[in-house]
Coordinates of N, CA and C in Angstrom, one line a residue:
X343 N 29.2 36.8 18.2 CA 29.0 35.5 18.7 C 27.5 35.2 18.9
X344 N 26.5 36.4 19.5 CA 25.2 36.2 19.5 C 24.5 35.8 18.0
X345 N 25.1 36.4 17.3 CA 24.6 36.1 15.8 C 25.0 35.3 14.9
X346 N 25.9 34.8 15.7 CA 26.1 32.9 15.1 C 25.3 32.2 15.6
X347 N 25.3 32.2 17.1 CA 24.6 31.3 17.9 C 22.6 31.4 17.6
X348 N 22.3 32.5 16.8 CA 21.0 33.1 16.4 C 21.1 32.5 14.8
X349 N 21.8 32.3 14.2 CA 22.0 31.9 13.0 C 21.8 30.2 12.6
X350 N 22.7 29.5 13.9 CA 22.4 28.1 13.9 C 21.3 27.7 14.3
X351 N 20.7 28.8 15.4 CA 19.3 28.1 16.1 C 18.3 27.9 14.7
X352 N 18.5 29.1 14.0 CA 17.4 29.1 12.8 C 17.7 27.7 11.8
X353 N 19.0 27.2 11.6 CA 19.3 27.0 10.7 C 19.2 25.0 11.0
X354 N 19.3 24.7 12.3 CA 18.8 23.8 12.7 C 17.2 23.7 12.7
X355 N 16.5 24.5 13.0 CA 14.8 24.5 12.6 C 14.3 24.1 11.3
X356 N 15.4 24.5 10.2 CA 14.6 24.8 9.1 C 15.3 23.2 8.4
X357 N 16.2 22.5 9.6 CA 16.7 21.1 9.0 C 15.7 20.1 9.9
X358 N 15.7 20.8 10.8 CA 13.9 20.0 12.1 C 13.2 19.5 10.7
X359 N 12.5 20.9 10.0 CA 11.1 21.1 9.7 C 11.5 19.9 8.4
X360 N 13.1 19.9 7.5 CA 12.8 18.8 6.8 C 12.9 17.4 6.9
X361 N 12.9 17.5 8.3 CA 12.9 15.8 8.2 C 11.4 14.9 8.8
X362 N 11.4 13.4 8.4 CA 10.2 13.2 9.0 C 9.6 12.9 10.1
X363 N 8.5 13.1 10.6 CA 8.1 13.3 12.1 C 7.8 11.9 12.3
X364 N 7.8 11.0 12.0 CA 7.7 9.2 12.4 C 8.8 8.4 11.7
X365 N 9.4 8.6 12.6 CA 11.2 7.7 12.1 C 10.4 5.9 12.0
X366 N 9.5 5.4 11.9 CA 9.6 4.2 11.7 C 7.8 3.4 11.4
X367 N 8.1 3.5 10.1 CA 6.1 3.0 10.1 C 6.7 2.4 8.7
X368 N 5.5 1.2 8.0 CA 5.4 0.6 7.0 C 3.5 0.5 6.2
X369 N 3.5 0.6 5.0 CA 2.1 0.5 4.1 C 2.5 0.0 3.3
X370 N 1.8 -1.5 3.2 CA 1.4 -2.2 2.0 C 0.5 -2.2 1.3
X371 N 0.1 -2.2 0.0 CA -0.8 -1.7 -0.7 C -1.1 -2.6 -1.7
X372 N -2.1 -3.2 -1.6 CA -2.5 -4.6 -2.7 C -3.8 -4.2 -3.4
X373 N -3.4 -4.5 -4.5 CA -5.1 -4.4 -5.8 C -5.1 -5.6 -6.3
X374 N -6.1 -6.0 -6.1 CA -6.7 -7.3 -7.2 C -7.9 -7.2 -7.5
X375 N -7.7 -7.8 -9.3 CA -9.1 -7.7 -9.8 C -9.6 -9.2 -10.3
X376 N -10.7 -9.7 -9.8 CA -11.0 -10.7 -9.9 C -11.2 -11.6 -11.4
X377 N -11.6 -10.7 -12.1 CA -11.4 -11.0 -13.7 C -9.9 -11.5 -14.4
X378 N -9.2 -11.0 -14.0 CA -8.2 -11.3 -14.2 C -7.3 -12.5 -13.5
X379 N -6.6 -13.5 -14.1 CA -6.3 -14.6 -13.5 C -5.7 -14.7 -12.6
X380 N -4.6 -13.8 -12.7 CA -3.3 -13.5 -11.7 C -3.3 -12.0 -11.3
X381 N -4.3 -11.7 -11.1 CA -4.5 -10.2 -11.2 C -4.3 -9.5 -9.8
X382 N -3.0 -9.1 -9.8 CA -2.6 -8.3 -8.4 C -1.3 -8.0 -8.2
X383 N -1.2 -7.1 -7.8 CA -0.2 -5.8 -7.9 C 0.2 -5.5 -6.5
X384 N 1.3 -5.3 -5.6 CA 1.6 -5.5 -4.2 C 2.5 -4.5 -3.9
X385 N 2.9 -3.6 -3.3 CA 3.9 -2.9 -2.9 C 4.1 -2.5 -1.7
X386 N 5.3 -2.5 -1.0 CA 5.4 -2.4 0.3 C 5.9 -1.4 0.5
X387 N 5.9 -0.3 1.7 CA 6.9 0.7 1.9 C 7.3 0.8 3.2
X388 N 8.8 1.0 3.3 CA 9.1 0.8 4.8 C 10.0 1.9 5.0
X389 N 9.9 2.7 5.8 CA 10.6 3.9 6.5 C 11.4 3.5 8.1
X390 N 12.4 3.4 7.8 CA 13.1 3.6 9.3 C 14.3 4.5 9.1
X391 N 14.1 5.9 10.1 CA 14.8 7.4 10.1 C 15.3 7.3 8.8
X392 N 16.2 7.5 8.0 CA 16.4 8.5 6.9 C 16.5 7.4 5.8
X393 N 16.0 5.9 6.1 CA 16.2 4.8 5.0 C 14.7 4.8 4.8
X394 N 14.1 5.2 3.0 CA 13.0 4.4 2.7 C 13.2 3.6 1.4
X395 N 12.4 2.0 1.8 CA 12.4 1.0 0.6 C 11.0 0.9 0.2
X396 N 10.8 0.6 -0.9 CA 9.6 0.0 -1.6 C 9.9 -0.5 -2.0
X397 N 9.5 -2.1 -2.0 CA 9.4 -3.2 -2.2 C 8.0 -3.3 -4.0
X398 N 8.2 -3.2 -5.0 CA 7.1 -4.0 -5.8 C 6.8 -5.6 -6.3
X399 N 5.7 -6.0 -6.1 CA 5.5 -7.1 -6.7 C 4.5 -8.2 -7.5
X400 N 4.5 -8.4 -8.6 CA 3.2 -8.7 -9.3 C 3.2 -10.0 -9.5
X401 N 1.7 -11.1 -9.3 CA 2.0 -12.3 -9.4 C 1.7 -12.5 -11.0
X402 N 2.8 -13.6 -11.1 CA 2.6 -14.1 -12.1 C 2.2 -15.5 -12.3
X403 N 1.7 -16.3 -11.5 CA 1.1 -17.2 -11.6 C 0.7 -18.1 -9.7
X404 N -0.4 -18.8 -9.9 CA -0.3 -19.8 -8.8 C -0.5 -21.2 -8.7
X405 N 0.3 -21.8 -7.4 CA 0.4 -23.4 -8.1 C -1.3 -24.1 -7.9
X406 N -0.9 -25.2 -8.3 CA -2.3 -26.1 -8.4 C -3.2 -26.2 -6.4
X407 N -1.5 -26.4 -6.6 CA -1.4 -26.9 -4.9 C -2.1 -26.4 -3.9
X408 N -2.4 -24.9 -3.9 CA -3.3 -23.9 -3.4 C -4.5 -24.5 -3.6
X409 N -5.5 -24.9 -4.7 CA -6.8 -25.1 -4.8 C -7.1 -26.9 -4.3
X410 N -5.9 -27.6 -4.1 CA -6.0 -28.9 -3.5 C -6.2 -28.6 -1.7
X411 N -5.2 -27.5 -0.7 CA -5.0 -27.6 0.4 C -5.9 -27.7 1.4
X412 N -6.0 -28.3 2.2 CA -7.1 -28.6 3.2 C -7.8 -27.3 4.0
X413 N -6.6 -27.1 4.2 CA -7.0 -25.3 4.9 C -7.5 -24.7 4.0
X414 N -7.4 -24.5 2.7 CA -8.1 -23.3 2.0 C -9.4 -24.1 1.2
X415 N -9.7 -26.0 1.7 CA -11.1 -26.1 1.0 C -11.9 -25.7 2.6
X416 N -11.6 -26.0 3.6 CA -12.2 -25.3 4.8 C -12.2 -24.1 4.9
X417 N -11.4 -23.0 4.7 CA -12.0 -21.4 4.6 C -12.5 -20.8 3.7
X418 N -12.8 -21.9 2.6 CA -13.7 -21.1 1.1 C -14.9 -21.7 2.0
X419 N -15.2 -22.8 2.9 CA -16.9 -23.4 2.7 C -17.1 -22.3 4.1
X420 N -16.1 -22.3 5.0 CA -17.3 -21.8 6.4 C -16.7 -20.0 5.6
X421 N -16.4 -19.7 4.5 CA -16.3 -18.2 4.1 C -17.9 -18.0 3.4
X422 N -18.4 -18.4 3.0 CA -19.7 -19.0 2.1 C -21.1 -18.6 3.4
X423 N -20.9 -19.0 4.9 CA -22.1 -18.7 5.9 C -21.8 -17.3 6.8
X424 N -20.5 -16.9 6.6 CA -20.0 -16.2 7.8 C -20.6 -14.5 7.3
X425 N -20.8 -13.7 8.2 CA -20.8 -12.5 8.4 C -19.5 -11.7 7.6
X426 N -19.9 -10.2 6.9 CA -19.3 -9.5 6.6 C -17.3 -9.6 7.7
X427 N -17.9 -9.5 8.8 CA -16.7 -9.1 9.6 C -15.8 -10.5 9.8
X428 N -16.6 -11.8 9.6 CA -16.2 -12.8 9.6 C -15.3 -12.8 8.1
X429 N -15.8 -12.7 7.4 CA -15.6 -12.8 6.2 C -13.9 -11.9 5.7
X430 N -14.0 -10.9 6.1 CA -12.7 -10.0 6.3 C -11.4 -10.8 6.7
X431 N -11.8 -11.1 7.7 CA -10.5 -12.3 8.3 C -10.3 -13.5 7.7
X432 N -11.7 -14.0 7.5 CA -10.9 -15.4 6.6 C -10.4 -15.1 5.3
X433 N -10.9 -14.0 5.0 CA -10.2 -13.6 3.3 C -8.5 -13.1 3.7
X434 N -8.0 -12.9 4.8 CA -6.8 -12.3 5.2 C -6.1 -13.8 5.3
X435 N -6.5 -14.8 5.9 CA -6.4 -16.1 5.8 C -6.1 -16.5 4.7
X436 N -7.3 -16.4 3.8 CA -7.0 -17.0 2.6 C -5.7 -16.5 1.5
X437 N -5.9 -15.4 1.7 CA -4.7 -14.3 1.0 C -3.3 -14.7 1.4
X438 N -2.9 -15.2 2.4 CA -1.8 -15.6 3.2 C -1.4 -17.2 2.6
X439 N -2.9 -17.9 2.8 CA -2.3 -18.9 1.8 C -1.7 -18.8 0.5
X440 N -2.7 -18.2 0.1 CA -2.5 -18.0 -1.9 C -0.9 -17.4 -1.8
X441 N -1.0 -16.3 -1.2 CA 1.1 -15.5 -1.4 C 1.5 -16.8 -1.2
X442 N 1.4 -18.0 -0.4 CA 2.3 -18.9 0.2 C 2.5 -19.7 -1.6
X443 N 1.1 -19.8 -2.4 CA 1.4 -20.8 -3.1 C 1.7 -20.1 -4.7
X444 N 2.0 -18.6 -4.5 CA 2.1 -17.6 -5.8 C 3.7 -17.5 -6.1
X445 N 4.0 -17.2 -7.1 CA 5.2 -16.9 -8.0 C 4.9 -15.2 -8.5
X446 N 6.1 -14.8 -7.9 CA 5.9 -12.7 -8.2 C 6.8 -12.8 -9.3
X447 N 7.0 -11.7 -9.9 CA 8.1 -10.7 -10.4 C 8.7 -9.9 -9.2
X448 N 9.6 -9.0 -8.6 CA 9.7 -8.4 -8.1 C 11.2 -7.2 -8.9
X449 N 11.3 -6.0 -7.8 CA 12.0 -5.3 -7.9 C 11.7 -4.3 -6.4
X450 N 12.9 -3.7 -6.7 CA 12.7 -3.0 -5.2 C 13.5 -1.6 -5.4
X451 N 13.3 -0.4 -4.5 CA 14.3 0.7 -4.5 C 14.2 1.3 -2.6
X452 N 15.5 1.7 -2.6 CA 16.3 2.1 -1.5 C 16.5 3.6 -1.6
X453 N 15.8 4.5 -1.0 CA 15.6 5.8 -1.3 C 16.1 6.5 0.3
X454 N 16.5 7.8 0.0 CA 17.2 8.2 1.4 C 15.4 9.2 1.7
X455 N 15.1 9.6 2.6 CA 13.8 10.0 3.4 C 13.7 11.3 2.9
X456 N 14.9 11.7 3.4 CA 15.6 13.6 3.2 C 15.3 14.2 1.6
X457 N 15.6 13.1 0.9 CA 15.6 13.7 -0.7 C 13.6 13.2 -1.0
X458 N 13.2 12.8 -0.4 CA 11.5 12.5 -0.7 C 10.9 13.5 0.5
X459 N 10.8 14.2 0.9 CA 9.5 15.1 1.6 C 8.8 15.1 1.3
X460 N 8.3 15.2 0.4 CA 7.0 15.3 -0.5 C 6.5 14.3 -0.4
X461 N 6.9 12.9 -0.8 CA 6.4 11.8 -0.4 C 5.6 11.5 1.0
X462 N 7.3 11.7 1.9 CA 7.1 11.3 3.5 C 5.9 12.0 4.2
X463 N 5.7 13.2 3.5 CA 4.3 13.6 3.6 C 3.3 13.4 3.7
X464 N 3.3 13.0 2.7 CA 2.0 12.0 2.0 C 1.5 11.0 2.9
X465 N 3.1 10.1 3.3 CA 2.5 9.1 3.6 C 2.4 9.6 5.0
X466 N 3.1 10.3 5.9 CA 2.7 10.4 7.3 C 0.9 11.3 7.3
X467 N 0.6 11.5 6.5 CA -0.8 12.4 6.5 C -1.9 11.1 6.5
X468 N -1.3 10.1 5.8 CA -2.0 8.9 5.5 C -2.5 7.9 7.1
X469 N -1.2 8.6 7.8 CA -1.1 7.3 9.3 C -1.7 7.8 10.0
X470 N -1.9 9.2 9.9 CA -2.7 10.3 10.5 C -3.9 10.1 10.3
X471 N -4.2 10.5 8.8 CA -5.8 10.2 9.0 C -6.8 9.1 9.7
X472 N -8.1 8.9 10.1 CA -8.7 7.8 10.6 C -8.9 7.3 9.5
X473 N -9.4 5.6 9.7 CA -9.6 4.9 8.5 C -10.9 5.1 7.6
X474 N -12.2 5.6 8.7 CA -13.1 5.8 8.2 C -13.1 7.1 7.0
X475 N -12.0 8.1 7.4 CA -12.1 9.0 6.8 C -11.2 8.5 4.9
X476 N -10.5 7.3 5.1 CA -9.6 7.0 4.2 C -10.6 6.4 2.9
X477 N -11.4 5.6 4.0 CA -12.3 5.2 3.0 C -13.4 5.7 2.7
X478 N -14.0 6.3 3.0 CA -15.4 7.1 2.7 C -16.0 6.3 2.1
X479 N -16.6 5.6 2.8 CA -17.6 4.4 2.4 C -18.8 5.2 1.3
X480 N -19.6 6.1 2.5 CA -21.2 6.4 2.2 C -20.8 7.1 0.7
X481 N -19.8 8.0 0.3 CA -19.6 8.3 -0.9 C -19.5 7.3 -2.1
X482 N -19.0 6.2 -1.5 CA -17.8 5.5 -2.6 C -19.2 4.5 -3.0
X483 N -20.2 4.5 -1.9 CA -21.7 3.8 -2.3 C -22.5 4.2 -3.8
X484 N -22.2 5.5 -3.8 CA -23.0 5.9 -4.8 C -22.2 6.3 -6.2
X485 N -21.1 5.3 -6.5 CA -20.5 4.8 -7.6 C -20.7 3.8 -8.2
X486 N -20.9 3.1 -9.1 CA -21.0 1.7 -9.3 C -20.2 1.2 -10.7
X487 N -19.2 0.7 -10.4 CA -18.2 0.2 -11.4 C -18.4 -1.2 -11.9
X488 N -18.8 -2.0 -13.0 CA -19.1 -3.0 -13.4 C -18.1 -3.9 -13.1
X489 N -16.6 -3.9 -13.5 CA -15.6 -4.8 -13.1 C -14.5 -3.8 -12.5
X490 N -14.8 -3.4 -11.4 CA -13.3 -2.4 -10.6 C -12.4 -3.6 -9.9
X491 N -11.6 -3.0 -9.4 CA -10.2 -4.2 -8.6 C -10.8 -3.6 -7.5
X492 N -10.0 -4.4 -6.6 CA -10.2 -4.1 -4.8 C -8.7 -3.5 -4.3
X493 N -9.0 -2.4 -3.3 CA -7.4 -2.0 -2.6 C -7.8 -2.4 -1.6
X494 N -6.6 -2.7 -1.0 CA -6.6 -2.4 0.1 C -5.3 -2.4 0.8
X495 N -5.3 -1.4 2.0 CA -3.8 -0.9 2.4 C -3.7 -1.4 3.8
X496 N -2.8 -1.8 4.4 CA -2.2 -2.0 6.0 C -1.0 -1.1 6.3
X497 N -1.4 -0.1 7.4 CA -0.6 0.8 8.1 C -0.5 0.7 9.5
X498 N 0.8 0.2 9.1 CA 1.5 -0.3 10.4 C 2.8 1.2 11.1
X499 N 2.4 1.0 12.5 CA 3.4 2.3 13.2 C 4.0 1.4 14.4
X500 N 4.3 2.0 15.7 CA 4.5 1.8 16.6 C 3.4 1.4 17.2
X501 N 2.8 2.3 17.0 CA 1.1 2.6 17.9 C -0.3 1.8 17.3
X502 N -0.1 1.7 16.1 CA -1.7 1.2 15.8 C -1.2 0.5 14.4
X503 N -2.4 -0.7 14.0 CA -2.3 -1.1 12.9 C -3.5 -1.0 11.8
X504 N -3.5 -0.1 10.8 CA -5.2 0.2 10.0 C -5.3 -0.8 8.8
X505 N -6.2 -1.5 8.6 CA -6.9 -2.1 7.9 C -7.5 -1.4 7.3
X506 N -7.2 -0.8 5.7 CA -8.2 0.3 5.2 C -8.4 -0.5 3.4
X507 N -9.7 -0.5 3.3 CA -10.1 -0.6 1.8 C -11.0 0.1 1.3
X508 N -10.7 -0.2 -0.2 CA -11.5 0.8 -1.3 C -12.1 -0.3 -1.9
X509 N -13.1 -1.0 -2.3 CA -13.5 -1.8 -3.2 C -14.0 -1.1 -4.4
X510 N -13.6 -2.0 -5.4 CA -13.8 -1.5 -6.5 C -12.7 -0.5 -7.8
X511 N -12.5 0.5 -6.5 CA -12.1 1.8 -7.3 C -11.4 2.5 -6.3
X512 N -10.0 3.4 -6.9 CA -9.9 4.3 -5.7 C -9.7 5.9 -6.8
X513 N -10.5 6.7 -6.3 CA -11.4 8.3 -7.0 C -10.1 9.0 -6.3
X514 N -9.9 9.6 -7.2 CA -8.8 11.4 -6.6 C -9.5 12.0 -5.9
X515 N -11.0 12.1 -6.1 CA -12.0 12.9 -5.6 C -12.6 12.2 -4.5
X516 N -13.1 10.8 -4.3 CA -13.2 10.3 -2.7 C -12.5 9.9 -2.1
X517 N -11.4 9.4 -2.9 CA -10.4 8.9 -2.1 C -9.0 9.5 -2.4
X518 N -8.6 10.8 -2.0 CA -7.7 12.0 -3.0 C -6.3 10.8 -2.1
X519 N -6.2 10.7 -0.7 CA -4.7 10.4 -0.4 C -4.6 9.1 -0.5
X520 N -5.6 8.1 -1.2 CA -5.3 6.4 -1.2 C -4.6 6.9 -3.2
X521 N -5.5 7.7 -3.5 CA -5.0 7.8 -4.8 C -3.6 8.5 -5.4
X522 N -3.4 9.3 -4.6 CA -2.1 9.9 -4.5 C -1.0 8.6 -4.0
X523 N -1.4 8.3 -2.8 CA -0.3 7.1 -2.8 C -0.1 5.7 -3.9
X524 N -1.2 5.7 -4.4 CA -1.1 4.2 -5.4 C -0.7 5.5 -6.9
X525 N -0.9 6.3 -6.9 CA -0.1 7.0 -8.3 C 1.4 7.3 -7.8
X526 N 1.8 7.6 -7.2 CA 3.0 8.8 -6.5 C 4.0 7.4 -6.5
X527 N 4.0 6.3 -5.9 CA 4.4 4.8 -5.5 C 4.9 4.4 -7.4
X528 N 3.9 4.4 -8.2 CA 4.1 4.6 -9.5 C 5.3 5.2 -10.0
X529 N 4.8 6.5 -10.1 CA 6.0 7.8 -10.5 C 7.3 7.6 -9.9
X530 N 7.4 7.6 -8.6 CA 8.9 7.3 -8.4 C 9.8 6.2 -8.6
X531 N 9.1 4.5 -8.9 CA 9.6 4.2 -9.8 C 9.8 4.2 -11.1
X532 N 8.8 4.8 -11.9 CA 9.4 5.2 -12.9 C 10.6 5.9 -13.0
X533 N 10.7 7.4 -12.2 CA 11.6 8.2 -12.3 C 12.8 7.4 -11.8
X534 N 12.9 6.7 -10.9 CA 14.4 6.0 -10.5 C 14.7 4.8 -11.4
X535 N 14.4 4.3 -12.2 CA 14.4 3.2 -12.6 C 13.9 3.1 -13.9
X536 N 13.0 4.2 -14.8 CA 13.1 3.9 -16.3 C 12.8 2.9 -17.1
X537 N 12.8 2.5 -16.9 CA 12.4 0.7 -17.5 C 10.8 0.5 -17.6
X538 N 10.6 -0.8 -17.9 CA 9.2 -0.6 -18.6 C 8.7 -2.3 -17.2
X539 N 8.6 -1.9 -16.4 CA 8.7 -3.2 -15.3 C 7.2 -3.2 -14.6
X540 N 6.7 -1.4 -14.7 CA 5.5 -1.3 -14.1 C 4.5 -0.9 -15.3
X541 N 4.3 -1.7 -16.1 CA 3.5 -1.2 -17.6 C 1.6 -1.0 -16.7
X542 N 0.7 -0.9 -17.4 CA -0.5 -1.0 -17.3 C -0.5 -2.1 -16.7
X543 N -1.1 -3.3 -17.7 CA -1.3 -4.0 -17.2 C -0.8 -4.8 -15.4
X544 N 0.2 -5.0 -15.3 CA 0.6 -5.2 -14.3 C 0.6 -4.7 -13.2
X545 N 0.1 -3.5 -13.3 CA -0.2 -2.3 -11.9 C -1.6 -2.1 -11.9
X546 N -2.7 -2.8 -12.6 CA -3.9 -2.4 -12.5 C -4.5 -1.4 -13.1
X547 N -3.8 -0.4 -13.5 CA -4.2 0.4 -14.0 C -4.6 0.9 -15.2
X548 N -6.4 1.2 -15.4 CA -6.8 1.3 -16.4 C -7.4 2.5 -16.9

């Protein structure tokens, strides 16, 4: 009986150790490259206990209606005088309009938590890190990409919400876990889904 009861205690640990340590957080992940017309690529990921979805989605066009709106000819002019940190928020503004007035593609997948570890990993190491460490600015300074896209991710938990970007580019080498998640996000839909839905073009990736 002691060595049943010594048997389950281990065997419940080693079901502890696979499951994930934040039953409920979300990261969105957006690239746009300004060269390009419609150029941006969106994916959302949401974990709650043993349910995770990723949401993809790439615009394929936007209406007229957006560059007529009152609101967005007043946050393009006072975006033009404002401060860097000013400037951050009315671009979060403006981005809210534009999704309001864009047309996506979409697709999505429903994945169980338990069968991705590896992933959940990933991404809990991600909500963990601080932002400054995500971005490594002073590194990412002494790159210079002629036409790169812009990331940027929002991680959302219980506890905190990070605003983290990469302009330009995101490096395996300065930015190993923003790059691991915008590749890995990739690969699993490919692997679940097979289809040709996330080609180059549409995912930014060059």
């Amino acid at each position: 009986m002691k060595f049943i009861l010594i048997f389950l205690f281990f065997v419940k640990i080693g079901i502890l150790k696979g499951q994930s340590k934040i039953d409920v957080f979300s990261i969105k992940t957006r690239v746009t490259v300004a060269s390009l017309t419609y150029g941006e690529f969106i994916t959302y990921i949401e974990k709650k206990k043993n349910k995770l979805k990723i949401f993809y989605s790439f615009r394929d066009s936007v209406s007229k209606v957006f560059y007529k709106d009152d609101k967005v000819k007043e946050l393009l002019h006072s975006y033009m005088t404002e401060n860097p940190e000013e400037q951050k928020a009315t671009r979060r503004s403006l981005d809210s309009l534009e999704n309001k007035y864009s047309y996506y593609s979409k697709d999505s997948l429903i994945l169980k938590a338990s069968k991705n570890i590896t992933f959940i990993r990933l991404l809990e190491k991600i909500i963990s890190t601080p932002k400054e460490e995500l971005e490594n600015i002073e590194a990412s300074k002494k790159v210079h990409v002629l036409d790169g896209a812009e990331y940027s991710f929002i991680i959302k938990t219980s506890k905190e919400t990070k605003y983290v970007h990469a302009n330009q580019y995101i490096d395996p080498v300065i930015h190993p876990l923003l790059y691991q998640l915008y590749t890995e996000i990739q690969n699993i839909y490919k692997r679940e889904k097979q289809n040709n839905f996330l080609d180059k073009m549409k995912t930014l990736s060059y």
